[in-house]
CSV table of C-alpha atoms in Angstrom, one decimal:
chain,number,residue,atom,x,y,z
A,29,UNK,CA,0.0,0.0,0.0
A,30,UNK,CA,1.5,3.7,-0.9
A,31,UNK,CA,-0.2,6.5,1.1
A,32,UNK,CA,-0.2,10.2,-0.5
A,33,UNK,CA,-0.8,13.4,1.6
A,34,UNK,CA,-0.8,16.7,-0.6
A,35,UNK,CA,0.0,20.0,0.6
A,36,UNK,CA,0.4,23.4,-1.4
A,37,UNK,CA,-2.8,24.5,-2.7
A,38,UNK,CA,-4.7,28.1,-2.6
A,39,UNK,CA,-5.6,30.8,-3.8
A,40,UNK,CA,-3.5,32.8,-6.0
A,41,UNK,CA,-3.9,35.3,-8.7
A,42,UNK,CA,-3.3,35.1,-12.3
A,43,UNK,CA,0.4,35.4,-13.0
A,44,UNK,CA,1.1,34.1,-9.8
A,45,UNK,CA,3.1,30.6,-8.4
A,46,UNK,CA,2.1,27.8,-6.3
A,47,UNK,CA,4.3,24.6,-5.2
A,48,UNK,CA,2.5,21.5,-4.5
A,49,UNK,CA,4.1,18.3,-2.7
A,50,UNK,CA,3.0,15.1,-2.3
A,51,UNK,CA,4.7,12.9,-0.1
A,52,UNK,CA,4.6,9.3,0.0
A,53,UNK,CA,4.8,7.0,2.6
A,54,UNK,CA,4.1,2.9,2.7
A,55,UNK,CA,5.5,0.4,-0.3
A,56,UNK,CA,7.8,3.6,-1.4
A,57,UNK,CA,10.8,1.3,-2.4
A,58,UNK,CA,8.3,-0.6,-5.6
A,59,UNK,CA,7.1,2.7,-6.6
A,60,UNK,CA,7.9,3.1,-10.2
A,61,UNK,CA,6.4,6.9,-11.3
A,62,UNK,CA,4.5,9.6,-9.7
A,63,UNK,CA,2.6,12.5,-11.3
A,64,UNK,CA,0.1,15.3,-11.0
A,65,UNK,CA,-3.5,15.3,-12.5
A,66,UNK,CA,-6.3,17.7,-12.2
A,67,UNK,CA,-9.5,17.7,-13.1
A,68,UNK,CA,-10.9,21.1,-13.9
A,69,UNK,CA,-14.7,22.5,-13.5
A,70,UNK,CA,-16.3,20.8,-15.8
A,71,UNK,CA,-13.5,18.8,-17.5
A,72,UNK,CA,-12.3,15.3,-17.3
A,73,UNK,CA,-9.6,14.4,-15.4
A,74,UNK,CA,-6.6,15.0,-16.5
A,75,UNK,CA,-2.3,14.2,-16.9
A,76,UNK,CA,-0.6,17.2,-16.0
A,77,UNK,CA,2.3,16.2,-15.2
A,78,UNK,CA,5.0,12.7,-14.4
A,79,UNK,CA,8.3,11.7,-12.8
A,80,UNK,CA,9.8,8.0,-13.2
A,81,UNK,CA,12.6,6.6,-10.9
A,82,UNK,CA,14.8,7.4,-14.1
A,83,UNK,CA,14.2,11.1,-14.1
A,84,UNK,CA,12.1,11.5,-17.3
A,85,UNK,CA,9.6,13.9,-17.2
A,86,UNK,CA,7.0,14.4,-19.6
A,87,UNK,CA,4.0,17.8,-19.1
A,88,UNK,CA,0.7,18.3,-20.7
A,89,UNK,CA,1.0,20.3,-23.5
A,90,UNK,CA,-0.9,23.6,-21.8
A,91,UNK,CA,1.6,23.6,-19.1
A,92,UNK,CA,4.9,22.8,-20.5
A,93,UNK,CA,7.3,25.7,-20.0
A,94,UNK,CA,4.6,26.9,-16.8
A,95,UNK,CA,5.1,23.5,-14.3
A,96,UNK,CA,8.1,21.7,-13.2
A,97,UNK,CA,7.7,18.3,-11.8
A,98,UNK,CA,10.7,17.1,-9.2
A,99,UNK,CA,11.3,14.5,-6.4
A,100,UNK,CA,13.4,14.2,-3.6
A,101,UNK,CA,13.9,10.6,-2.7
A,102,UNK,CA,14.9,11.5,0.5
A,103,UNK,CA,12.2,13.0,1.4
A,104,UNK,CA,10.1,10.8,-0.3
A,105,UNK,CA,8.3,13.6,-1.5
A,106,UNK,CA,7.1,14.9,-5.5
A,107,UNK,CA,6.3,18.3,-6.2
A,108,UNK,CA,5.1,20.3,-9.0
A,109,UNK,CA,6.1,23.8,-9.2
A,110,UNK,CA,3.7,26.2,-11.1
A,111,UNK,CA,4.5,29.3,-12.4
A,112,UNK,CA,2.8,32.1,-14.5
A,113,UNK,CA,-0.8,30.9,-13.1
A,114,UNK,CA,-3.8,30.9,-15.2
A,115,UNK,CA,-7.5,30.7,-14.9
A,116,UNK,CA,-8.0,27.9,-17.1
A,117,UNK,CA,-5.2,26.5,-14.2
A,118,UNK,CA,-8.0,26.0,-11.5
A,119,UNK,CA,-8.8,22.5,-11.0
A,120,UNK,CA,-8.6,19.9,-8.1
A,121,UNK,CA,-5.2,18.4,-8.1
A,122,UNK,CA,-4.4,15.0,-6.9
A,123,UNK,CA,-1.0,13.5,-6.8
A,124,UNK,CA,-0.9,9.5,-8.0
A,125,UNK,CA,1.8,7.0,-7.8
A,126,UNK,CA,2.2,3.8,-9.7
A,127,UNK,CA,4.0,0.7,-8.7
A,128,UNK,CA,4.2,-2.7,-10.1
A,129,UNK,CA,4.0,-5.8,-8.3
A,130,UNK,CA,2.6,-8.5,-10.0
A,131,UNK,CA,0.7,-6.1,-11.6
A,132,UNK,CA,0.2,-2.4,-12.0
A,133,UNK,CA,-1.4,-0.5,-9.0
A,134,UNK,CA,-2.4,3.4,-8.9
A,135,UNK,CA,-2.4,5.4,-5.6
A,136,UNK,CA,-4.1,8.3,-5.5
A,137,UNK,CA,-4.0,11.4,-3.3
A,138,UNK,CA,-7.0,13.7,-1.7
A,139,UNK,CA,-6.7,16.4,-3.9
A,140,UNK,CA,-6.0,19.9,-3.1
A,141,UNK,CA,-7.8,22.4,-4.7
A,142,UNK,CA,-5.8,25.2,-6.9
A,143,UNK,CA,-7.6,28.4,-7.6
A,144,UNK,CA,-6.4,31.0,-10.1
A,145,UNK,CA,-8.1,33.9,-10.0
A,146,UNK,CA,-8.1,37.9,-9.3
């Protein structure tokens, strides 16, 4: 089992920054990847943004060159960094980590809600 507890979110006006994190605590050693979605008002859930054990990263397309997805294995802990905040930003994050062990499994965080407005 992987446990997820989110921090970060809030208010914040357009043009602004938030950082979330996301740390991880259980069967951390099998994790494999862990990302960001969100899942705006109105929209379907979606990929923002994912880190593997590697270091590859890869972004949605509306927030490449905005977010930065990192981890510190010591801390056990992922965050996205989000600059240049937009409206069309606002959404529930929730922070997900997959593992494989006999099998894929998906974690999910509570979500932390992100507001972007003036």
């Amino acid at each position: 089992q992987v446990q997820l507890v989110e921090s970060g979110g809030g208010l914040v006006q357009p043009g602004g920054s938030l950082r979330l994190a996301c740390a991880a605590s259980g069967s951390i050693a099998s994790i494999y990847a862990m990302g960001w979605y969100r899942q705006g008002p109105g929209k379907q859930r979606e990929l923002v943004a994912t880190i593997v054990n590697g270091g590859n990263t890869d972004y949605a397309d509306s927030v490449k060159g905005r977010f930065t997805i990192s981890r510190d294995n010591a801390k056990n802990t992922v965050y996205l960094q989000m600059n240049s905040l937009k409206p069309e930003d606002t959404a529930v994050y929730y922070c997900n980590a997959r593992r494989f062990v006999i099998g894929w499994s998906n974690y999910w965080g509570q979500g932390t809600q992100v507001t972007v407005s003036s």
